[in-house]
PDB file of C-alpha atoms in Angstrom:
ATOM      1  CA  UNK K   1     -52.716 -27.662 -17.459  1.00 58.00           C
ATOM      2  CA  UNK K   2     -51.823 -24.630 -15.186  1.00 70.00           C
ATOM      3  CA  UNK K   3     -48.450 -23.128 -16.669  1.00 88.00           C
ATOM      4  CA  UNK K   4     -45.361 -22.657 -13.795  1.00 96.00           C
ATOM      5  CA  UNK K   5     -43.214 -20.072 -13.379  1.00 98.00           C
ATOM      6  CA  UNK K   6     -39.495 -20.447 -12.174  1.00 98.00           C
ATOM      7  CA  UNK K   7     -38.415 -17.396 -10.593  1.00 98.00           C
ATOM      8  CA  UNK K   8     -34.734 -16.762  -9.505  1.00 98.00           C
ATOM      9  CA  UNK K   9     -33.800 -13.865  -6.860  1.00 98.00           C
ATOM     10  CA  UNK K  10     -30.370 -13.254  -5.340  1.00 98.00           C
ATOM     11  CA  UNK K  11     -28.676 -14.087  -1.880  1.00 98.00           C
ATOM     12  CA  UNK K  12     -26.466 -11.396  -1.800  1.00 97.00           C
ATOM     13  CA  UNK K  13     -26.502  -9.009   0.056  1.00 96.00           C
ATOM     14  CA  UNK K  14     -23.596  -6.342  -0.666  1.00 95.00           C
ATOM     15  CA  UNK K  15     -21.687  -4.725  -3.407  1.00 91.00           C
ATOM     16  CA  UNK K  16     -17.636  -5.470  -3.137  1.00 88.00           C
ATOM     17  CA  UNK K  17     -17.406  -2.937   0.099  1.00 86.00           C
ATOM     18  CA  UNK K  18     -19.389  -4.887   2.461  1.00 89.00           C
ATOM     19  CA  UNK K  19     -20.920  -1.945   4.359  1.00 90.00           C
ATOM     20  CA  UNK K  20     -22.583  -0.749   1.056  1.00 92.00           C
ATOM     21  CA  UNK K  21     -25.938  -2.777   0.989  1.00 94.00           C
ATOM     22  CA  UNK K  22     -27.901  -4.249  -1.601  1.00 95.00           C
ATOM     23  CA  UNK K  23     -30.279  -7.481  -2.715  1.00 96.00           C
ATOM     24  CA  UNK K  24     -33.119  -8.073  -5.125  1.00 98.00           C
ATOM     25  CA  UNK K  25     -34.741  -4.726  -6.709  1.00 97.00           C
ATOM     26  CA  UNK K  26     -37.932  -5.595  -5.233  1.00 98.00           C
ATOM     27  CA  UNK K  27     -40.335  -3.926  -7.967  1.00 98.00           C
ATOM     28  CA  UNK K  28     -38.372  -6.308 -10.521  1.00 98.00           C
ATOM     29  CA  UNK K  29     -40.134  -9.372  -8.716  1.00 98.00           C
ATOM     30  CA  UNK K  30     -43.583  -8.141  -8.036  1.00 98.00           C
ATOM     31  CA  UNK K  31     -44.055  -6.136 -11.470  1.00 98.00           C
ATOM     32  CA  UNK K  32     -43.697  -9.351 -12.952  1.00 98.00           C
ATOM     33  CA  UNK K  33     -45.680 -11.458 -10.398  1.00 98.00           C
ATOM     34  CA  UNK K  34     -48.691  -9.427 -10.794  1.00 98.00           C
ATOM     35  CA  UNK K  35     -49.041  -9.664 -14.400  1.00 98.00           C
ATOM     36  CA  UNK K  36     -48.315 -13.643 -13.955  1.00 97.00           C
ATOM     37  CA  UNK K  37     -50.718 -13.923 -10.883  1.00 97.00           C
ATOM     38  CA  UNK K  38     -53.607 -12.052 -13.070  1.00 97.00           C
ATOM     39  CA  UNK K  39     -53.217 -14.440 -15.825  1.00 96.00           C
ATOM     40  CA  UNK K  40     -53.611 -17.745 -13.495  1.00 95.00           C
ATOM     41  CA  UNK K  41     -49.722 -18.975 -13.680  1.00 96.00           C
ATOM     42  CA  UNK K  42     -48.180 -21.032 -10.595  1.00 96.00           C
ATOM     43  CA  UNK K  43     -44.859 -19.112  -9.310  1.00 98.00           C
ATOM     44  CA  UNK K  44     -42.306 -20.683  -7.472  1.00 98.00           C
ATOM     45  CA  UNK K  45     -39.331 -18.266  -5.698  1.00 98.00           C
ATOM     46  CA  UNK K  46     -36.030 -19.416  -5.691  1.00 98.00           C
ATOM     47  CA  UNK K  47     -32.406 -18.486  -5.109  1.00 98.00           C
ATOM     48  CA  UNK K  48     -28.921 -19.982  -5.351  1.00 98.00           C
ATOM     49  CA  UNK K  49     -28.662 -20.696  -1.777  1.00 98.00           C
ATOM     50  CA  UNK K  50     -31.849 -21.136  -0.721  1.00 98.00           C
ATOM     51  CA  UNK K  51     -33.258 -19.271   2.690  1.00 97.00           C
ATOM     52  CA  UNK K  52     -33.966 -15.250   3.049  1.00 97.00           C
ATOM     53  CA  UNK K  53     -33.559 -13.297   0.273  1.00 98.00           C
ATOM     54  CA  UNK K  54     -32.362  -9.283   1.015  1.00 98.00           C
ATOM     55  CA  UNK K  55     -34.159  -6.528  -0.341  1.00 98.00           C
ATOM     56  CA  UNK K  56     -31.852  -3.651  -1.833  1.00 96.00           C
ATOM     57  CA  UNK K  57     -32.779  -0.782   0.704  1.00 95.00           C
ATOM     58  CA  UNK K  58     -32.897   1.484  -2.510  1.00 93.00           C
ATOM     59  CA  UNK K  59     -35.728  -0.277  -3.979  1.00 96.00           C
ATOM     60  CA  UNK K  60     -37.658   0.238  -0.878  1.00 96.00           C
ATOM     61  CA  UNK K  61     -37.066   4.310  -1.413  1.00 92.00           C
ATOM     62  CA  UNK K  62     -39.950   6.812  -2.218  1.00 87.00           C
ATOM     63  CA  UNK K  63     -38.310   6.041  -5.996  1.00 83.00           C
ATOM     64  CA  UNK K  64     -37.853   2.222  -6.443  1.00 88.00           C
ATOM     65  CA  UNK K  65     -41.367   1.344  -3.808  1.00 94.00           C
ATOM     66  CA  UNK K  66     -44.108   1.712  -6.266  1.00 95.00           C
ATOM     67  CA  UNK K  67     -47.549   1.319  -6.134  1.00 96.00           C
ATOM     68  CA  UNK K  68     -46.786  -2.254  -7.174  1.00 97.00           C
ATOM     69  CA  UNK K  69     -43.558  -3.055  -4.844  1.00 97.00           C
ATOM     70  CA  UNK K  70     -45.727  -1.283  -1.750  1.00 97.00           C
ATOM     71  CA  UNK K  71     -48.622  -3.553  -2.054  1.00 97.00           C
ATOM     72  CA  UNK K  72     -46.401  -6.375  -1.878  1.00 97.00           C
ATOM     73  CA  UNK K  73     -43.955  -5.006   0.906  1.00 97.00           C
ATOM     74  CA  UNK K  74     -46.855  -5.021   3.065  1.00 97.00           C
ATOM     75  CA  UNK K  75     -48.427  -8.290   2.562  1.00 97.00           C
ATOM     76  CA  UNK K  76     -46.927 -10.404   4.899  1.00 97.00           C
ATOM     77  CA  UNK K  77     -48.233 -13.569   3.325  1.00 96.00           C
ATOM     78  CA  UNK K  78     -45.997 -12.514   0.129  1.00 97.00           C
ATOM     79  CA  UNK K  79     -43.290 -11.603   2.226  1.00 97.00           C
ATOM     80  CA  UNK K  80     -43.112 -14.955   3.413  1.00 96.00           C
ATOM     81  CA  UNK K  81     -42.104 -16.107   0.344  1.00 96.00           C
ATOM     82  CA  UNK K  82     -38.918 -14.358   0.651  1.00 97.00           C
ATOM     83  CA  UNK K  83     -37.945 -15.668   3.938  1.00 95.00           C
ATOM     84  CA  UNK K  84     -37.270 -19.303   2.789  1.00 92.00           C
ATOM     85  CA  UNK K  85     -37.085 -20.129  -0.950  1.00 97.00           C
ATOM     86  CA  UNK K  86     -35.934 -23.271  -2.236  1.00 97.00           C
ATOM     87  CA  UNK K  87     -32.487 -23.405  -3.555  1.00 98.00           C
ATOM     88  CA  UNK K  88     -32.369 -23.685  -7.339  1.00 98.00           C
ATOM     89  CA  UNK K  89     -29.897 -27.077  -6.476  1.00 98.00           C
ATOM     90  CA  UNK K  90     -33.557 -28.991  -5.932  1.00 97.00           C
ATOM     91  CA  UNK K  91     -34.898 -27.359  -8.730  1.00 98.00           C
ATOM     92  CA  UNK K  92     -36.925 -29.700 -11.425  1.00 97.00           C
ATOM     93  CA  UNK K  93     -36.546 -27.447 -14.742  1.00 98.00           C
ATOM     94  CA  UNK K  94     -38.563 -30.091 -16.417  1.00 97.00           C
ATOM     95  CA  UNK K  95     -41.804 -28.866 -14.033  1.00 97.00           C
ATOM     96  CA  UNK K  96     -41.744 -25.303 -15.567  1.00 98.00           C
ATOM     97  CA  UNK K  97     -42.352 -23.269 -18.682  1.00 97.00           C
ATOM     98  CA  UNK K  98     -40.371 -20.231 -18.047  1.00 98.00           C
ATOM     99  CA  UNK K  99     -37.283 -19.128 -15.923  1.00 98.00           C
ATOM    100  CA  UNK K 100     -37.613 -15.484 -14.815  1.00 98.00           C
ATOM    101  CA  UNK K 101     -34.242 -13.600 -13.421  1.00 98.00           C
ATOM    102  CA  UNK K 102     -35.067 -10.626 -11.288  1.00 98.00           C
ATOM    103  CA  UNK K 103     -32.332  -7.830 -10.878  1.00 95.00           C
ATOM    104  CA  UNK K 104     -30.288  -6.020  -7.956  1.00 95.00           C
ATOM    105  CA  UNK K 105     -26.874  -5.693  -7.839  1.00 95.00           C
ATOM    106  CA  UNK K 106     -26.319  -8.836  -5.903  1.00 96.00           C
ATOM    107  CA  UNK K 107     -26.744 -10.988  -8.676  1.00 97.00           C
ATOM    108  CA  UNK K 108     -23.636 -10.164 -10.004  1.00 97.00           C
ATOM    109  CA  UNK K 109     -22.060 -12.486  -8.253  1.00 97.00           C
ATOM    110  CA  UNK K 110     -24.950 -15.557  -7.476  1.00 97.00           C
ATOM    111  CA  UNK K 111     -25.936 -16.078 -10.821  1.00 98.00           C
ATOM    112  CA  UNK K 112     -22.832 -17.000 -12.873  1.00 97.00           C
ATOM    113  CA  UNK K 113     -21.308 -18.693  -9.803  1.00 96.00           C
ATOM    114  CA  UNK K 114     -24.376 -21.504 -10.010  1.00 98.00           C
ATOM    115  CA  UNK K 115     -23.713 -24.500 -11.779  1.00 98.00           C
ATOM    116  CA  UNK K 116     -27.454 -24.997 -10.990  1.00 98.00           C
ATOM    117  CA  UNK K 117     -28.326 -22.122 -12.861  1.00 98.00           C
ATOM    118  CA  UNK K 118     -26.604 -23.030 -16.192  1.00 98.00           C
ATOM    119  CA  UNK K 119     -28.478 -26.141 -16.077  1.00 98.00           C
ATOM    120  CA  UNK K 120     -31.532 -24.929 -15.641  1.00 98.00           C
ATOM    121  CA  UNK K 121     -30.829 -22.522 -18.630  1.00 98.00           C
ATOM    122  CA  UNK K 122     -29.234 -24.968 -20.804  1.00 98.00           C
ATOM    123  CA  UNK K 123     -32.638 -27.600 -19.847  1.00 98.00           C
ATOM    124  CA  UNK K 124     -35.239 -24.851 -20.579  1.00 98.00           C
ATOM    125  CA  UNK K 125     -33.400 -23.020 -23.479  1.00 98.00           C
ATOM    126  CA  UNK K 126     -33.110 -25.907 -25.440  1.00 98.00           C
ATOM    127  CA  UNK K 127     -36.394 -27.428 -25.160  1.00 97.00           C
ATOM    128  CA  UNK K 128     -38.231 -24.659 -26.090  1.00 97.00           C
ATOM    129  CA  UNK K 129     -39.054 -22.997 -22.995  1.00 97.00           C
ATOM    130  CA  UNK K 130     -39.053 -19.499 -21.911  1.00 98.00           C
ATOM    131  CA  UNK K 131     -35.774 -17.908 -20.689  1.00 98.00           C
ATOM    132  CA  UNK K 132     -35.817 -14.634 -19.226  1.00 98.00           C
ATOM    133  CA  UNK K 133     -34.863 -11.685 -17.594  1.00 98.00           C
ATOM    134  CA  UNK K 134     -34.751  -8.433 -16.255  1.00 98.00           C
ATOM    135  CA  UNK K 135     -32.179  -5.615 -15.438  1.00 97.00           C
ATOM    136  CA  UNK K 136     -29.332  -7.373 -13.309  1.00 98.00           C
ATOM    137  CA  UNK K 137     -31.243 -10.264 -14.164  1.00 98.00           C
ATOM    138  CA  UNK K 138     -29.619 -11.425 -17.222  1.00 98.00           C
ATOM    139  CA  UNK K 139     -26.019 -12.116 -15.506  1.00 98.00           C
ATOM    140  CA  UNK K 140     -27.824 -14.946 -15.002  1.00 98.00           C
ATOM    141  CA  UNK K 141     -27.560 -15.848 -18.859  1.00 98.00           C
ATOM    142  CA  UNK K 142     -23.574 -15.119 -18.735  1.00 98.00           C
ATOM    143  CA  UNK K 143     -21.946 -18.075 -18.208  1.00 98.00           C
ATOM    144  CA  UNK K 144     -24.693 -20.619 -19.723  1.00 98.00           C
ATOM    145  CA  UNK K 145     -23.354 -23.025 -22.480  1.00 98.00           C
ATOM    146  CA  UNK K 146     -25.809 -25.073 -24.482  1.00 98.00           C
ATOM    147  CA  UNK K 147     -25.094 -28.686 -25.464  1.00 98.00           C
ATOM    148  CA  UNK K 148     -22.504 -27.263 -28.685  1.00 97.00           C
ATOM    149  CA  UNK K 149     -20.393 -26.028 -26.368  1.00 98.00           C
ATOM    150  CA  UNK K 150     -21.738 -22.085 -27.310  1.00 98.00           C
ATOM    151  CA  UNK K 151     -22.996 -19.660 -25.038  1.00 98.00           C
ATOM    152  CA  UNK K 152     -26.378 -19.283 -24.785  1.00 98.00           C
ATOM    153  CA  UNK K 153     -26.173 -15.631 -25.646  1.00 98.00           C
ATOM    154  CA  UNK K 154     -23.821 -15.787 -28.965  1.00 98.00           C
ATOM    155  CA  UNK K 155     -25.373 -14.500 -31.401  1.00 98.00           C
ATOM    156  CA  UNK K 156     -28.624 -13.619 -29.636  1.00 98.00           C
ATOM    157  CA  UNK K 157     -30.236 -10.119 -29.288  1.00 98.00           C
ATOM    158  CA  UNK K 158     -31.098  -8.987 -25.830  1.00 98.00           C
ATOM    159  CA  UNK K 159     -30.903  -6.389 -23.311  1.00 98.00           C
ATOM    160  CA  UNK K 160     -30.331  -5.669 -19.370  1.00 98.00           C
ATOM    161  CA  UNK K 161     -28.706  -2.888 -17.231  1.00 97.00           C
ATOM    162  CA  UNK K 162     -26.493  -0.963 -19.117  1.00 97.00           C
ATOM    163  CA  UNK K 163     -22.625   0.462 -18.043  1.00 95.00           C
ATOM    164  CA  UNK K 164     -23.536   4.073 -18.944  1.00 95.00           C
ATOM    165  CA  UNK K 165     -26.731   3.701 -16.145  1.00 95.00           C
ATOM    166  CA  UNK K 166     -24.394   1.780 -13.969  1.00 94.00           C
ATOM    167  CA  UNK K 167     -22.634   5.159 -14.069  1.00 93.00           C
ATOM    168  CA  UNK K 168     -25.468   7.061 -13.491  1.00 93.00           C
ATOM    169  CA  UNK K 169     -27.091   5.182 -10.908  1.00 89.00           C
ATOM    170  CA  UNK K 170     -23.334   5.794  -8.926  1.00 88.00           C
ATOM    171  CA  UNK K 171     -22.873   2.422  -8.593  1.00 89.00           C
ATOM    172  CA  UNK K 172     -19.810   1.471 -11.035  1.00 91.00           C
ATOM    173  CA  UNK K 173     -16.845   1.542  -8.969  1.00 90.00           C
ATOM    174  CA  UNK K 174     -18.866  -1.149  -6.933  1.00 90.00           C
ATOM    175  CA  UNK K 175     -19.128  -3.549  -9.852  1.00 91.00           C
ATOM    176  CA  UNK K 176     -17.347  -6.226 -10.032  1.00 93.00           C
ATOM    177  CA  UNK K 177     -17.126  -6.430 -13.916  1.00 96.00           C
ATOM    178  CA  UNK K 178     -18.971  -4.648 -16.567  1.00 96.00           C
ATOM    179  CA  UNK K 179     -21.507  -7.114 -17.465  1.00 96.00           C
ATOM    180  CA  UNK K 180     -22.553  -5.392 -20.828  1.00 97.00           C
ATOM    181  CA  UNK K 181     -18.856  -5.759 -22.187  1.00 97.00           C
ATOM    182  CA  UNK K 182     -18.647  -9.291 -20.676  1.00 98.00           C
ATOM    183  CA  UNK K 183     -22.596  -9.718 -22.891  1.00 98.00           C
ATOM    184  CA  UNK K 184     -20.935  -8.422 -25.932  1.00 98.00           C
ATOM    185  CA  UNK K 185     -17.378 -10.175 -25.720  1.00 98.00           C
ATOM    186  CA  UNK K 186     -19.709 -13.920 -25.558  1.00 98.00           C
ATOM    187  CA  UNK K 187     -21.313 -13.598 -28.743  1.00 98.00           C
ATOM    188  CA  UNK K 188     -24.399 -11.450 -27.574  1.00 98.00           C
ATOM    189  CA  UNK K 189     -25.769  -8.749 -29.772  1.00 98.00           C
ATOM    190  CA  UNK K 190     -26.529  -6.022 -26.848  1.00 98.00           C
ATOM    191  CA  UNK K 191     -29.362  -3.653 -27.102  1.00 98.00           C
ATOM    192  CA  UNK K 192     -30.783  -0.801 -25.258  1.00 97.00           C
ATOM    193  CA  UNK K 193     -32.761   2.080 -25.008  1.00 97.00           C
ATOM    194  CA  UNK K 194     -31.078   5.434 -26.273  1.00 96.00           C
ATOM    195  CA  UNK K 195     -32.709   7.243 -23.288  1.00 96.00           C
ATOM    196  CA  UNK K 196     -31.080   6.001 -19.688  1.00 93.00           C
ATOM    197  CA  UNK K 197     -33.428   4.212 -17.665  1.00 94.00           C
ATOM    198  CA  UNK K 198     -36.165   4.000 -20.214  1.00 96.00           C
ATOM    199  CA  UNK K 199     -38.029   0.698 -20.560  1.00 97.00           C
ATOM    200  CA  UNK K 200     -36.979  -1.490 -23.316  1.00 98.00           C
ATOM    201  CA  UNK K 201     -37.729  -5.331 -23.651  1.00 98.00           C
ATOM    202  CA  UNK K 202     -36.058  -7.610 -26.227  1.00 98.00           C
ATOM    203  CA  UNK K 203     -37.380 -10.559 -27.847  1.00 98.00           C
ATOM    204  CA  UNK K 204     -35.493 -13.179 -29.718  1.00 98.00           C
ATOM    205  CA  UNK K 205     -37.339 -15.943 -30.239  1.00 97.00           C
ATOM    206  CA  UNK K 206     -37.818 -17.743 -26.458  1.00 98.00           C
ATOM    207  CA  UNK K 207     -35.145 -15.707 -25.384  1.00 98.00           C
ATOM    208  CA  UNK K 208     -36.932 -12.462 -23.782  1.00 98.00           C
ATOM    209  CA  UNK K 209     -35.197  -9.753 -21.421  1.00 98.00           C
ATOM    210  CA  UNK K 210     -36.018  -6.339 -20.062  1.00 98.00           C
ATOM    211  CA  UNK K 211     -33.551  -3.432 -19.396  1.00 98.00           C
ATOM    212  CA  UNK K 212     -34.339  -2.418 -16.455  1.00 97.00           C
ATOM    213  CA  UNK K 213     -36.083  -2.194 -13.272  1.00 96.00           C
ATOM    214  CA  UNK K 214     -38.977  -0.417 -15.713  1.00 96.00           C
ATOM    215  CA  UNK K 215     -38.692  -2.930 -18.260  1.00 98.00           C
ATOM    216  CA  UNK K 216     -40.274  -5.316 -15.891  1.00 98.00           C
ATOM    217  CA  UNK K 217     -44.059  -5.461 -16.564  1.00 98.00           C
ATOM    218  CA  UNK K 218     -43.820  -5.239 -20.482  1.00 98.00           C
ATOM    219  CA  UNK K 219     -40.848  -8.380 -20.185  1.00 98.00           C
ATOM    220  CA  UNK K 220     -43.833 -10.420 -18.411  1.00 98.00           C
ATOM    221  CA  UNK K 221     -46.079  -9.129 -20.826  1.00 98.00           C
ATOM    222  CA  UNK K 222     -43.573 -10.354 -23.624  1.00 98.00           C
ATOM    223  CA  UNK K 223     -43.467 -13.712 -21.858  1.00 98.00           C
ATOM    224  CA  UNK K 224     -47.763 -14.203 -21.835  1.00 97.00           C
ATOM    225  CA  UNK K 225     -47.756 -13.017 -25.745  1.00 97.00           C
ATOM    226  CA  UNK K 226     -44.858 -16.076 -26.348  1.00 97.00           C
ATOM    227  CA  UNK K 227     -46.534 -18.170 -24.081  1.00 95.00           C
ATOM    228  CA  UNK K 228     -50.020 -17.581 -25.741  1.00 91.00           C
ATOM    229  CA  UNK K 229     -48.690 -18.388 -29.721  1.00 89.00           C
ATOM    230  CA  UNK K 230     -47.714 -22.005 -28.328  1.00 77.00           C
TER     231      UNK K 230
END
């Protein structure tokens, strides 16, 4: 039976000024959908709200639009997919084998707000399914509790966009908390990569997540390798 993917993009469109744009990192979604698409897995976009998802207008610069995010920015049959996902409230966790959380800033603020979210997580997590993410991504693991009232991240090792590239990327005063900190003060046991924007990806058990936006292909490849032992 074909495996299905479950992947969750943000609504948001803004930092905390609203005239300071931003959205999904679109290389985030389509490093990962390639490798998935290549190995013959179903993908399903969704978001919190449902409807148009925004691209961050930085990921569609000469640095973030790679060969990868370019192919995909102009195929208007993929782009489609963006313009009208389903909202993760009419998701059925039970139809899928992983849960994929793509980065951009706006995710900040979708992710931990959804009740629909945690339940998904909680669902997939403890059945034995994968749970995972990229960059941003993983504020989508912060305020998930499984059934013993613990968060999903205590005592877990993982990764996702660090405060010290926050700072570099020029970003920080725009952040509405320093998710890292918030990671570390719920149990998790943070990693990352000793060289800024380097690609890292973290494995702990079905648990996998990837620093940053070029952590994205090697998290998907972590995924296939823990999808292919089971």
């Amino acid at each position: 039976m074909t495996k299905k993917i479950l992947i969750v993009t943000t609504n948001r469109d803004h930092y905390l000024s609203k005239d300071k744009k931003t959205g999904l990192w679109l290389s985030e979604l389509t490093h990962f959908y390639d490798v998935m698409e290549k190995a013959g897995y179903q993908q399903d976009i969704v978001s919190p709200l449902g409807g148009k998802i925004p691209l961050d207008p930085r990921s569609l610069s000469s640095v973030g639009l790679d060969k990868s995010a370019k192919k995909r920015y102009e195929d208007p049959v993929f782009m489609e997919l963006l313009k009208n996902t389903k909202s993760t409230k009419d998701v059925d966790w039970k139809a899928y084998d992983v849960v994929y959380y793509t980065g951009g800033h706006g995710v900040m603020w979708d992710f931990p707000e959804d009740p629909h979210i945690r339940e998904i997580n909680k669902n997939m997590y403890e059945n034995g399914k994968v749970v995972a993410a990229v960059c941003h991504g993983y504020c989508g693991l912060l305020e998930t509790k499984l059934s013993n009232g613990k968060y999903l991240v205590d005592g877990k090792k993982l990764t996702g966009f660090s405060w010290n590239e926050e700072v570099l990327a020029m970003v920080s005063k725009q952040m509405p908390y320093n998710v890292e900190k918030e990671m570390k003060k719920r149990g998790a046991m943070y990693q990352k990569h000793i060289v800024p924007f380097a690609s890292k990806v973290v494995v702990d058990d079905n648990l996998i997540t990837g620093q940053n936006p070029n952590s994205a292909k090697k998290t998907a490849l972590a995924v296939l390798d823990y999808l292919h032992t089971k």
